[in-house]
Tab-separated table of C-alpha atoms in Angstrom:
chain	number	residue	atom	x	y	z
A	11	MET	CA	-4.322	-5.664	-25.105
A	12	ASP	CA	-4.430	-4.336	-21.517
A	13	CYS	CA	-7.736	-2.476	-21.779
A	14	GLY	CA	-10.243	-5.334	-21.635
A	15	LEU	CA	-12.233	-6.834	-24.441
A	16	PRO	CA	-14.305	-4.287	-26.364
A	17	GLY	CA	-17.835	-5.424	-26.994
A	18	SER	CA	-18.407	-7.643	-23.955
A	19	SER	CA	-21.143	-6.847	-21.460
A	20	VAL	CA	-22.294	-8.641	-18.338
A	21	HIS	CA	-25.443	-7.715	-16.391
A	22	GLY	CA	-25.266	-4.213	-17.915
A	23	VAL	CA	-21.787	-3.610	-16.480
A	24	PHE	CA	-19.127	-2.987	-19.068
A	25	GLN	CA	-15.689	-4.341	-18.490
A	26	GLY	CA	-14.364	-3.126	-21.802
A	27	ARG	CA	-16.919	-1.340	-24.024
A	28	PRO	CA	-20.423	-0.919	-22.502
A	29	ALA	CA	-23.399	-2.434	-24.285
A	30	SER	CA	-25.316	0.811	-23.743
A	31	LEU	CA	-22.973	3.712	-23.113
A	32	ALA	CA	-24.544	6.832	-21.628
A	33	VAL	CA	-22.247	9.332	-23.311
A	34	ARG	CA	-23.065	12.978	-22.722
A	35	LYS	CA	-22.671	15.032	-25.863
A	36	LEU	CA	-19.888	17.611	-25.636
A	37	GLN	CA	-19.935	20.920	-27.498
A	38	GLY	CA	-23.172	19.990	-29.224
A	39	GLU	CA	-21.577	17.096	-31.086
A	40	GLU	CA	-23.257	13.743	-31.560
A	41	PRO	CA	-21.258	10.840	-30.111
A	42	LEU	CA	-18.875	9.735	-32.823
A	43	PRO	CA	-18.605	6.270	-34.316
A	44	ARG	CA	-15.493	4.204	-33.766
A	45	PRO	CA	-12.612	6.285	-35.173
A	46	ALA	CA	-10.874	5.250	-38.350
A	47	LEU	CA	-7.375	3.837	-38.293
A	48	GLY	CA	-4.862	6.547	-37.455
A	49	THR	CA	-7.340	8.824	-35.656
A	50	GLY	CA	-7.903	7.020	-32.392
A	51	GLY	CA	-4.710	5.143	-31.762
A	52	TYR	CA	-5.690	1.942	-33.541
A	53	THR	CA	-3.652	-0.355	-35.675
A	54	PRO	CA	-4.971	-3.775	-36.678
A	55	ALA	CA	-2.400	-5.398	-34.388
A	56	ASP	CA	-3.653	-3.342	-31.425
A	57	LEU	CA	-7.182	-4.660	-31.542
A	58	PRO	CA	-8.020	-7.766	-29.503
A	59	PRO	CA	-9.629	-10.817	-31.096
A	60	PRO	CA	-13.417	-10.797	-31.128
A	61	VAL	CA	-15.140	-12.237	-28.075
A	62	PRO	CA	-16.826	-15.562	-28.867
A	63	ALA	CA	-20.612	-15.192	-28.778
A	64	GLU	CA	-20.994	-17.827	-26.085
A	65	LEU	CA	-18.685	-15.823	-23.802
A	66	SER	CA	-19.915	-12.321	-24.538
A	67	ALA	CA	-23.441	-13.352	-23.630
A	68	SER	CA	-22.627	-15.116	-20.363
A	69	PRO	CA	-21.350	-14.233	-16.860
A	70	ALA	CA	-18.155	-16.114	-17.694
A	71	ALA	CA	-17.090	-13.133	-19.774
A	72	SER	CA	-16.826	-11.148	-16.559
A	73	LEU	CA	-14.380	-13.656	-15.161
A	74	ARG	CA	-12.288	-13.596	-18.301
A	75	LEU	CA	-11.998	-9.852	-18.084
A	76	ARG	CA	-10.851	-9.567	-14.498
A	77	VAL	CA	-7.148	-9.117	-14.013
A	78	PRO	CA	-5.779	-12.015	-11.913
A	79	GLY	CA	-4.652	-11.317	-8.372
A	80	ASP	CA	-7.769	-10.384	-6.372
A	81	MET	CA	-8.981	-12.586	-3.573
A	82	ALA	CA	-12.448	-13.891	-4.368
A	83	GLY	CA	-15.056	-11.324	-3.381
A	84	GLY	CA	-12.576	-8.679	-2.201
A	85	HIS	CA	-11.719	-5.384	-3.855
A	86	ARG	CA	-9.792	-2.274	-2.928
A	87	LEU	CA	-12.162	0.540	-3.852
A	88	LEU	CA	-15.737	1.239	-4.885
A	89	LEU	CA	-16.626	4.699	-6.197
A	90	GLU	CA	-20.408	4.948	-6.184
A	91	ASN	CA	-23.055	7.031	-7.920
A	92	ALA	CA	-20.858	9.593	-9.697
A	93	ARG	CA	-22.709	12.251	-11.666
A	94	GLN	CA	-20.132	11.756	-14.435
A	95	VAL	CA	-17.320	9.298	-15.036
A	96	VAL	CA	-15.028	10.641	-17.743
A	97	LEU	CA	-13.450	7.611	-19.382
A	98	VAL	CA	-11.738	9.758	-22.072
A	99	CYS	CA	-11.695	6.706	-24.332
A	100	ALA	CA	-13.242	3.259	-23.990
A	101	ARG	CA	-12.011	1.147	-26.893
A	102	GLY	CA	-8.401	0.569	-25.916
A	103	GLU	CA	-7.096	3.560	-27.902
A	104	ARG	CA	-3.460	4.414	-27.305
A	105	PHE	CA	-3.996	8.065	-28.326
A	106	LEU	CA	-6.695	10.328	-29.738
A	107	THR	CA	-6.471	12.627	-32.757
A	108	ARG	CA	-8.718	14.516	-35.168
A	109	ASP	CA	-12.443	13.687	-34.878
A	110	ALA	CA	-11.890	11.306	-31.970
A	111	LEU	CA	-11.130	14.389	-29.849
A	112	ARG	CA	-14.474	16.062	-30.509
A	113	SER	CA	-16.503	13.932	-28.111
A	114	LEU	CA	-14.872	12.133	-25.195
A	115	GLU	CA	-16.434	9.082	-23.578
A	116	VAL	CA	-18.448	10.160	-20.517
A	117	LEU	CA	-20.812	8.028	-18.411
A	118	GLU	CA	-23.667	9.576	-16.439
A	119	GLY	CA	-24.761	8.082	-13.103
A	120	ALA	CA	-21.984	5.522	-12.892
A	121	SER	CA	-19.808	3.590	-10.462
A	122	LEU	CA	-16.293	2.173	-10.692
A	123	VAL	CA	-14.487	-0.739	-9.017
A	124	VAL	CA	-10.715	-1.036	-8.426
A	125	GLY	CA	-9.279	-4.387	-7.384
A	126	THR	CA	-6.736	-5.129	-4.689
A	127	ASP	CA	-4.050	-5.215	-7.386
A	128	GLY	CA	-4.737	-1.532	-8.139
A	129	PHE	CA	-6.325	-2.119	-11.553
A	130	ILE	CA	-9.827	-1.197	-12.682
A	131	LYS	CA	-12.227	-4.163	-12.630
A	132	ALA	CA	-15.518	-2.667	-13.756
A	133	ILE	CA	-17.173	0.597	-14.738
A	134	GLY	CA	-20.844	1.039	-15.487
A	135	PRO	CA	-24.276	2.300	-14.501
A	136	ALA	CA	-24.487	2.618	-10.736
A	137	ASP	CA	-27.450	0.267	-10.344
A	138	ALA	CA	-25.779	-2.415	-12.447
A	139	ILE	CA	-22.511	-2.181	-10.489
A	140	GLN	CA	-24.450	-2.321	-7.205
A	141	LYS	CA	-26.299	-5.429	-8.355
A	142	GLN	CA	-23.242	-7.286	-9.634
A	143	PHE	CA	-21.025	-6.485	-6.633
A	144	SER	CA	-23.661	-6.600	-3.874
A	145	GLU	CA	-22.117	-9.660	-2.221
A	146	GLU	CA	-18.523	-8.462	-2.457
A	147	THR	CA	-16.410	-6.509	-0.001
A	148	PHE	CA	-14.337	-3.353	-0.457
A	149	GLU	CA	-11.490	-1.899	1.558
A	150	GLU	CA	-12.969	1.548	0.932
A	151	ARG	CA	-16.175	2.966	-0.523
A	152	ILE	CA	-16.578	6.600	-1.585
A	153	ASP	CA	-19.944	8.190	-2.309
A	154	CYS	CA	-19.453	10.320	-5.426
A	155	SER	CA	-23.020	11.649	-5.651
A	156	GLY	CA	-23.060	14.964	-7.507
A	157	LYS	CA	-19.355	14.653	-8.324
A	158	CYS	CA	-17.190	13.751	-11.315
A	159	ILE	CA	-14.526	11.084	-11.671
A	160	LEU	CA	-11.732	11.720	-14.204
A	161	PRO	CA	-8.488	9.921	-15.055
A	162	GLY	CA	-5.488	11.065	-13.061
A	163	LEU	CA	-3.701	13.816	-14.968
A	164	VAL	CA	-0.415	13.121	-16.744
A	165	ASP	CA	2.305	15.782	-16.830
A	166	ALA	CA	4.454	14.926	-19.844
A	167	HIS	CA	7.360	17.362	-19.282
A	168	THR	CA	8.967	18.564	-16.037
A	169	HIS	CA	12.361	19.504	-14.576
A	170	PRO	CA	11.613	18.980	-10.874
A	171	VAL	CA	15.023	18.088	-9.338
A	172	TRP	CA	17.187	21.152	-8.633
A	173	ALA	CA	18.530	23.488	-5.970
A	174	GLY	CA	18.514	27.280	-5.854
A	175	GLU	CA	15.693	29.570	-6.972
A	176	ARG	CA	15.598	32.029	-9.860
A	177	VAL	CA	12.929	34.501	-8.839
A	178	HIS	CA	15.397	37.310	-9.600
A	179	GLU	CA	15.412	36.191	-13.246
A	180	PHE	CA	11.643	36.573	-13.393
A	181	ALA	CA	12.165	40.235	-12.544
A	182	MET	CA	14.790	40.479	-15.313
A	183	LYS	CA	12.377	38.991	-17.841
A	184	LEU	CA	9.656	41.403	-16.798
A	185	ALA	CA	12.172	44.190	-17.487
A	186	GLY	CA	12.717	42.909	-21.023
A	187	ALA	CA	15.565	40.352	-20.862
A	188	THR	CA	15.118	37.300	-23.096
A	189	TYR	CA	15.758	33.694	-22.154
A	190	MET	CA	19.014	33.644	-24.140
A	191	ASP	CA	20.098	37.028	-22.695
A	192	ILE	CA	19.941	35.517	-19.218
A	193	HIS	CA	21.519	32.244	-20.357
A	194	GLN	CA	24.485	33.977	-21.986
A	195	ALA	CA	25.024	36.123	-18.881
A	196	GLY	CA	25.599	32.982	-16.811
A	197	GLY	CA	22.061	32.712	-15.478
A	198	GLY	CA	19.329	30.323	-16.441
A	199	ILE	CA	20.349	26.681	-16.567
A	200	ASN	CA	23.960	27.483	-15.633
A	201	PHE	CA	22.866	29.230	-12.409
A	202	THR	CA	20.830	26.196	-11.382
A	203	VAL	CA	23.608	23.783	-12.370
A	204	GLU	CA	26.046	25.374	-9.926
A	205	ARG	CA	23.635	25.115	-7.020
A	206	THR	CA	22.484	21.606	-7.901
A	207	ARG	CA	26.076	20.397	-7.999
A	208	GLN	CA	26.603	21.837	-4.504
A	209	ALA	CA	23.431	20.321	-3.000
A	210	SER	CA	23.437	16.999	-1.195
A	211	GLU	CA	21.347	14.110	-2.456
A	212	GLU	CA	19.138	14.372	0.643
A	213	GLU	CA	18.545	18.095	0.056
A	214	LEU	CA	17.540	17.423	-3.532
A	215	TYR	CA	15.217	14.597	-2.517
A	216	SER	CA	13.505	16.692	0.142
A	217	SER	CA	12.650	19.530	-2.257
A	218	PHE	CA	11.733	17.069	-5.030
A	219	GLN	CA	9.337	15.237	-2.730
A	220	GLN	CA	7.632	18.521	-1.810
A	221	ARG	CA	7.240	19.473	-5.483
A	222	LEU	CA	5.763	16.101	-6.374
A	223	GLY	CA	3.303	16.553	-3.516
A	224	CYS	CA	2.178	19.875	-5.008
A	225	MET	CA	1.705	18.240	-8.412
A	226	MET	CA	-0.233	15.355	-6.890
A	227	ARG	CA	-2.595	17.655	-4.996
A	228	ALA	CA	-3.340	19.369	-8.325
A	229	GLY	CA	-4.456	16.029	-9.764
A	230	THR	CA	-1.285	14.632	-11.370
A	231	THR	CA	-0.805	10.880	-10.934
A	232	LEU	CA	1.926	10.313	-13.561
A	233	VAL	CA	4.770	12.752	-14.172
A	234	GLU	CA	7.815	12.786	-16.440
A	235	CYS	CA	10.905	13.852	-14.441
A	236	LYS	CA	14.166	14.971	-16.057
A	237	SER	CA	17.719	15.243	-14.857
A	238	GLY	CA	19.738	17.958	-16.597
A	239	TYR	CA	21.020	20.349	-13.946
A	240	GLY	CA	24.274	18.499	-13.447
A	241	LEU	CA	25.827	18.326	-16.918
A	242	ASN	CA	28.634	16.233	-15.455
A	243	LEU	CA	28.301	12.507	-14.848
A	244	GLU	CA	28.491	12.726	-11.058
A	245	THR	CA	25.641	15.210	-10.663
A	246	GLU	CA	23.459	13.723	-13.382
A	247	LEU	CA	23.660	10.365	-11.589
A	248	LYS	CA	22.890	12.085	-8.291
A	249	MET	CA	19.716	13.519	-9.819
A	250	LEU	CA	18.719	10.192	-11.343
A	251	ARG	CA	19.208	8.449	-7.978
A	252	VAL	CA	16.868	11.030	-6.431
A	253	ILE	CA	14.269	10.316	-9.140
A	254	GLU	CA	14.698	6.570	-8.660
A	255	ARG	CA	14.206	6.863	-4.892
A	256	ALA	CA	10.969	8.770	-5.444
A	257	ARG	CA	9.825	6.192	-7.981
A	258	GLN	CA	10.275	3.438	-5.399
A	259	GLU	CA	9.023	5.258	-2.290
A	260	LEU	CA	6.173	7.516	-3.440
A	261	ASP	CA	2.714	6.735	-4.792
A	262	ILE	CA	2.837	9.105	-7.764
A	263	GLY	CA	3.888	7.473	-11.049
A	264	ILE	CA	7.212	8.602	-12.544
A	265	SER	CA	8.746	8.379	-16.001
A	266	ALA	CA	12.479	9.108	-15.653
A	267	THR	CA	14.395	11.041	-18.315
A	268	TYR	CA	18.156	11.449	-18.680
A	269	CYS	CA	18.737	15.037	-19.867
A	270	GLY	CA	22.501	15.420	-19.546
A	271	ALA	CA	22.453	17.419	-22.790
A	272	HIS	CA	20.311	20.187	-21.290
A	273	SER	CA	23.073	22.735	-21.840
A	274	VAL	CA	26.691	22.754	-23.006
A	275	PRO	CA	28.959	22.723	-19.917
A	276	LYS	CA	31.375	25.598	-19.459
A	277	GLY	CA	34.701	24.920	-21.170
A	278	LYS	CA	33.281	22.469	-23.734
A	279	THR	CA	31.925	22.731	-27.241
A	280	ALA	CA	28.665	21.007	-28.168
A	281	SER	CA	30.627	18.328	-30.004
A	282	GLU	CA	32.896	17.723	-26.998
A	283	ALA	CA	29.909	17.562	-24.651
A	284	ALA	CA	28.224	15.061	-26.987
A	285	ASP	CA	31.389	12.926	-26.996
A	286	ASP	CA	31.437	12.902	-23.181
A	287	ILE	CA	27.791	11.854	-22.986
A	288	ILE	CA	28.180	9.104	-25.584
A	289	LYS	CA	31.474	7.712	-24.280
A	290	ASN	CA	30.971	8.133	-20.508
A	291	HIS	CA	27.444	8.978	-19.393
A	292	LEU	CA	25.391	6.536	-21.466
A	293	PRO	CA	27.591	3.462	-20.844
A	294	ARG	CA	27.319	4.142	-17.111
A	295	LEU	CA	23.542	4.484	-17.350
A	296	LYS	CA	23.363	1.198	-19.219
A	297	GLU	CA	25.424	-0.504	-16.512
A	298	LEU	CA	23.335	0.908	-13.653
A	299	GLY	CA	20.138	-0.033	-15.436
A	300	ARG	CA	21.351	-3.583	-15.978
A	301	ASN	CA	22.178	-3.835	-12.267
A	302	GLY	CA	18.745	-2.527	-11.299
A	303	GLU	CA	20.144	0.523	-9.482
A	304	ILE	CA	18.588	3.204	-11.685
A	305	HIS	CA	15.662	2.913	-14.083
A	306	VAL	CA	15.625	5.445	-16.934
A	307	ASP	CA	12.875	5.560	-19.560
A	308	ASN	CA	13.744	8.436	-21.901
A	309	ILE	CA	16.632	10.438	-23.354
A	310	ASP	CA	16.408	14.197	-23.915
A	311	VAL	CA	18.562	16.854	-25.603
A	312	PHE	CA	18.016	20.620	-25.804
A	313	CYS	CA	18.314	20.995	-29.582
A	314	GLU	CA	18.715	24.733	-30.018
A	315	LYS	CA	20.865	27.390	-31.659
A	316	ASP	CA	23.988	28.006	-29.564
A	317	VAL	CA	23.235	24.890	-27.489
A	318	PHE	CA	23.172	21.452	-29.206
A	319	ASP	CA	23.040	21.580	-32.988
A	320	LEU	CA	21.357	18.974	-35.168
A	321	ASP	CA	24.467	16.844	-35.587
A	322	SER	CA	25.261	16.653	-31.869
A	323	THR	CA	21.597	16.077	-31.072
A	324	ARG	CA	21.386	13.233	-33.570
A	325	ARG	CA	24.476	11.520	-32.171
A	326	ILE	CA	23.290	11.701	-28.558
A	327	LEU	CA	19.706	10.624	-29.248
A	328	GLN	CA	20.751	7.717	-31.448
A	329	SER	CA	23.213	6.519	-28.808
A	330	GLY	CA	20.468	6.683	-26.178
A	331	LYS	CA	18.114	4.771	-28.420
A	332	ASP	CA	20.803	2.142	-28.913
A	333	ILE	CA	20.752	1.365	-25.173
A	334	GLY	CA	16.959	1.118	-25.093
A	335	LEU	CA	15.854	4.646	-24.153
A	336	GLN	CA	12.820	6.314	-25.717
A	337	ILE	CA	13.636	9.530	-27.581
A	338	ASN	CA	11.724	12.437	-26.020
A	339	PHE	CA	13.495	15.757	-26.505
A	340	HIS	CA	13.344	19.588	-26.655
A	341	GLY	CA	13.039	20.880	-30.206
A	342	ASP	CA	12.219	23.965	-32.284
A	343	GLU	CA	11.601	26.143	-29.229
A	344	LEU	CA	13.420	29.441	-29.802
A	345	HIS	CA	14.626	29.006	-33.390
A	346	PRO	CA	13.497	26.804	-36.309
A	347	MET	CA	16.023	23.952	-36.158
A	348	LYS	CA	14.201	21.216	-38.116
A	349	ALA	CA	14.222	19.271	-34.856
A	350	ALA	CA	10.803	17.772	-35.636
A	351	GLU	CA	12.121	16.334	-38.874
A	352	LEU	CA	15.144	14.941	-37.025
A	353	GLY	CA	12.932	13.383	-34.361
A	354	VAL	CA	10.824	11.622	-36.967
A	355	GLU	CA	13.981	10.383	-38.691
A	356	LEU	CA	15.192	8.857	-35.416
A	357	GLY	CA	11.843	7.373	-34.396
A	358	ALA	CA	11.194	9.741	-31.468
A	359	GLN	CA	8.278	8.980	-29.175
A	360	ALA	CA	7.765	12.682	-28.449
A	361	ILE	CA	9.167	16.159	-29.057
A	362	SER	CA	8.517	19.081	-26.701
A	363	HIS	CA	8.051	22.828	-27.186
A	364	LEU	CA	7.792	23.216	-30.990
A	365	GLU	CA	7.000	26.933	-30.949
A	366	GLU	CA	9.104	27.279	-34.129
A	367	VAL	CA	8.280	23.968	-35.827
A	368	SER	CA	7.981	23.992	-39.625
A	369	ASP	CA	4.925	22.923	-41.626
A	370	GLU	CA	6.982	20.001	-42.921
A	371	GLY	CA	7.863	19.012	-39.367
A	372	ILE	CA	4.198	19.007	-38.346
A	373	ALA	CA	3.247	16.818	-41.302
A	374	ALA	CA	6.109	14.431	-40.577
A	375	MET	CA	5.138	14.107	-36.902
A	376	ALA	CA	1.531	13.351	-37.819
A	377	SER	CA	2.559	10.605	-40.238
A	378	ALA	CA	5.033	9.065	-37.794
A	379	ARG	CA	2.698	9.209	-34.771
A	380	CYS	CA	5.334	11.213	-32.915
A	381	SER	CA	3.706	13.083	-30.041
A	382	ALA	CA	3.967	16.869	-29.710
A	383	VAL	CA	4.280	17.830	-26.038
A	384	LEU	CA	3.117	21.440	-25.903
A	385	LEU	CA	3.975	23.662	-22.940
A	386	PRO	CA	1.668	26.677	-22.728
A	387	THR	CA	3.232	27.870	-19.464
A	388	THR	CA	6.595	28.377	-21.167
A	389	ALA	CA	5.236	30.499	-23.997
A	390	TYR	CA	3.191	32.462	-21.455
A	391	MET	CA	6.028	33.149	-19.011
A	392	LEU	CA	8.713	33.798	-21.641
A	393	ARG	CA	6.343	35.835	-23.822
A	394	LEU	CA	7.038	33.568	-26.778
A	395	LYS	CA	4.622	32.986	-29.595
A	396	GLN	CA	2.297	30.092	-28.823
A	397	PRO	CA	2.869	26.674	-30.400
A	398	ARG	CA	0.564	26.152	-33.369
A	399	ALA	CA	-1.662	23.695	-31.576
A	400	ARG	CA	-4.625	24.144	-33.917
A	401	LYS	CA	-2.604	23.334	-37.021
A	402	MET	CA	-1.098	20.292	-35.299
A	403	LEU	CA	-4.515	19.060	-34.204
A	404	ASP	CA	-6.053	19.660	-37.623
A	405	GLU	CA	-3.225	17.725	-39.306
A	406	GLY	CA	-3.545	14.740	-36.979
A	407	VAL	CA	-0.550	15.211	-34.677
A	408	ILE	CA	-0.881	13.472	-31.296
A	409	VAL	CA	-0.947	16.551	-29.065
A	410	ALA	CA	-0.002	16.186	-25.386
A	411	LEU	CA	0.495	18.753	-22.627
A	412	GLY	CA	3.082	19.301	-19.919
A	413	SER	CA	3.679	21.899	-17.220
A	414	ASP	CA	7.398	22.328	-17.980
A	415	PHE	CA	7.815	22.839	-14.227
A	416	ASN	CA	11.327	24.234	-13.673
A	417	PRO	CA	12.945	27.308	-12.046
A	418	ASN	CA	12.111	29.277	-15.191
A	419	ALA	CA	8.430	28.211	-15.456
A	420	TYR	CA	7.158	27.600	-11.947
A	421	CYS	CA	3.836	25.822	-12.376
A	422	PHE	CA	2.738	22.581	-10.680
A	423	SER	CA	-0.836	22.567	-11.945
A	424	MET	CA	-2.036	20.620	-14.974
A	425	PRO	CA	-5.568	22.116	-14.599
A	426	MET	CA	-3.987	25.549	-15.112
A	427	VAL	CA	-1.956	24.191	-18.035
A	428	MET	CA	-5.180	22.924	-19.639
A	429	HIS	CA	-6.842	26.307	-19.116
A	430	LEU	CA	-3.917	28.124	-20.759
A	431	ALA	CA	-3.981	25.613	-23.631
A	432	CYS	CA	-7.636	26.413	-24.241
A	433	VAL	CA	-7.333	30.207	-23.979
A	434	ASN	CA	-3.916	30.825	-25.556
A	435	MET	CA	-3.595	27.869	-27.945
A	436	ARG	CA	-7.308	27.707	-28.868
A	437	MET	CA	-7.768	24.083	-27.867
A	438	SER	CA	-11.222	22.881	-26.864
A	439	MET	CA	-11.778	21.488	-23.370
A	440	PRO	CA	-12.104	17.865	-24.622
A	441	GLU	CA	-8.882	18.319	-26.623
A	442	ALA	CA	-7.074	19.703	-23.583
A	443	LEU	CA	-8.258	16.913	-21.283
A	444	ALA	CA	-7.227	14.234	-23.784
A	445	ALA	CA	-3.849	15.987	-24.152
A	446	ALA	CA	-3.359	15.862	-20.361
A	447	THR	CA	-4.425	12.220	-20.022
A	448	ILE	CA	-4.322	9.600	-22.792
A	449	ASN	CA	-2.068	11.562	-25.178
A	450	ALA	CA	0.354	12.616	-22.441
A	451	ALA	CA	0.544	8.982	-21.349
A	452	TYR	CA	1.255	8.033	-24.978
A	453	ALA	CA	4.111	10.573	-25.099
A	454	LEU	CA	5.676	8.647	-22.205
A	455	GLY	CA	4.972	5.213	-23.679
A	456	LYS	CA	2.456	4.513	-20.881
A	457	SER	CA	-0.955	4.761	-22.542
A	458	HIS	CA	-1.482	1.001	-22.407
A	459	THR	CA	-1.756	1.227	-18.605
A	460	GLN	CA	-2.609	4.871	-17.828
A	461	GLY	CA	-4.365	7.917	-19.240
A	462	SER	CA	-7.990	6.715	-19.382
A	463	LEU	CA	-10.503	4.893	-17.201
A	464	GLU	CA	-10.832	1.439	-18.736
A	465	VAL	CA	-10.943	-2.071	-17.366
A	466	GLY	CA	-7.423	-3.471	-16.982
A	467	LYS	CA	-5.813	-0.070	-16.596
A	468	GLN	CA	-4.399	1.316	-13.353
A	469	GLY	CA	-6.899	2.823	-10.968
A	470	ASP	CA	-5.386	6.335	-11.223
A	471	LEU	CA	-8.129	8.941	-10.962
A	472	ILE	CA	-9.361	12.143	-9.387
A	473	ILE	CA	-12.750	13.056	-7.929
A	474	ILE	CA	-13.895	16.651	-8.255
A	475	ASN	CA	-16.735	18.320	-6.373
A	476	SER	CA	-18.654	19.473	-9.415
A	477	PRO	CA	-21.515	18.026	-11.493
A	478	ARG	CA	-19.622	18.713	-14.741
A	479	TRP	CA	-16.029	17.747	-15.456
A	480	GLU	CA	-15.313	20.917	-17.447
A	481	HIS	CA	-15.091	22.901	-14.204
A	482	LEU	CA	-11.599	21.459	-13.692
A	483	ILE	CA	-10.465	23.550	-16.682
A	484	TYR	CA	-12.970	26.392	-16.488
A	485	GLN	CA	-12.121	27.431	-12.915
A	486	PHE	CA	-8.680	28.936	-13.484
A	487	GLY	CA	-6.708	28.363	-10.296
A	488	GLY	CA	-9.703	26.712	-8.614
A	489	HIS	CA	-8.446	23.140	-8.605
A	490	HIS	CA	-7.527	23.128	-4.905
A	491	GLU	CA	-11.177	23.673	-4.008
A	492	LEU	CA	-12.497	21.330	-6.702
A	493	ILE	CA	-10.326	18.250	-6.168
A	494	ASP	CA	-11.689	16.142	-3.295
A	495	TYR	CA	-9.618	12.999	-3.876
A	496	VAL	CA	-6.540	11.895	-5.806
A	497	ILE	CA	-6.233	8.132	-6.153
A	498	ALA	CA	-3.311	6.056	-7.481
A	499	LYS	CA	-3.710	2.326	-8.101
A	500	GLY	CA	-6.940	2.456	-6.145
A	501	LYS	CA	-5.266	3.971	-3.087
A	502	VAL	CA	-6.323	7.393	-1.824
A	503	ILE	CA	-3.142	9.485	-1.857
A	504	TYR	CA	-4.824	12.842	-1.251
A	505	LYS	CA	-8.091	13.783	0.410
A	506	LYS	CA	-9.147	17.409	0.837
């Protein structure tokens, strides 16, 4: 378990679960008891062994709970005296569903310590933190009086590597053209593919770096990044090299996705394109991954009518899974395809879009703990019906959010995504924040290290200049004024 040992407390400072947790009630709800299995990301195997009484009652427990690597007495960052610290969850949950979403874990009047290794060492009441760490040194201290600390936001679905803009298509859509009208006329993905193939690797990296900077300044510290505007092996690898370079050089966290089946290339059928991916693309990815040249986490397919049908989608996803990639794909967006049912059959980690998902698909995803990555910007900009977020939440699906940043849905901001999710998909603010933190991290297979503020997790967080965290969602478009700091692994990567 990477999230500390629930139940241990030293000098009033919790380095797992606090002995006395000052949780502010949200939406008039009483703080909830520990969620039942299947509602808060627990399985019996997930839970750590109980802390022996002689350890939980002594200062030695503190030492046991610190992640190795810090020099004695030295730490990277101290955030002091925050009005609120939004933990999101505090019991090592890997995701939140159902009743566990009604009341998030929030500390009042708290401080937080990040070690030199970039991982959280302690969180607790400000006076207790001050007392325990009074003799220790910090590379940086930030006074958070009157402010809120939240986990860094996680964007679970983006297409950020491409050349050429499509603002002219926005005008076409405003005049009544549908997504598929534009696609079939040679626009859409095909338009971007041509320009991405022509662009140099350096040109793609430069624009990608700028886009990631925009996301980071809006509070995102972990982002899923897809290829998919190459469709041939050469350009797909070019895009993945760009993503890999950013992963190594930049501070923002990246989950890389191969999306060579984003569209059927001109001159091929879906079956022929699937054959090419399975016989040529995936073996090359496996080789480059083995050599350490490119790291890819996920495989994606656009499963849609007149794009990749169920059979081609199944073949590609299974082949990707066979070389160790997580299945995380587009499904049931424009037409009901039974993509959710297929994803559950294949053991998918996540499925995106789902505007046209069936009732059976929702039930299957809930049972299989397959995350639904909902994209309110897409439905808004394409004037599609909204995904049925409320039904998914009520049935226990692990709901995550993504911006779907791409030339067709130009949005960098997860605070705006959360706002749209609340207004258009009828999610509550706690549900939206969980969907943009712990559940989005789960969709990427990263919730053991990111997505909440817990001891042992990465020190990825944002500080907002507001006494209540809800302002990050409430102030539509106001995040640039609200966000004072963005911090990754305890390092300040943006300061207003």
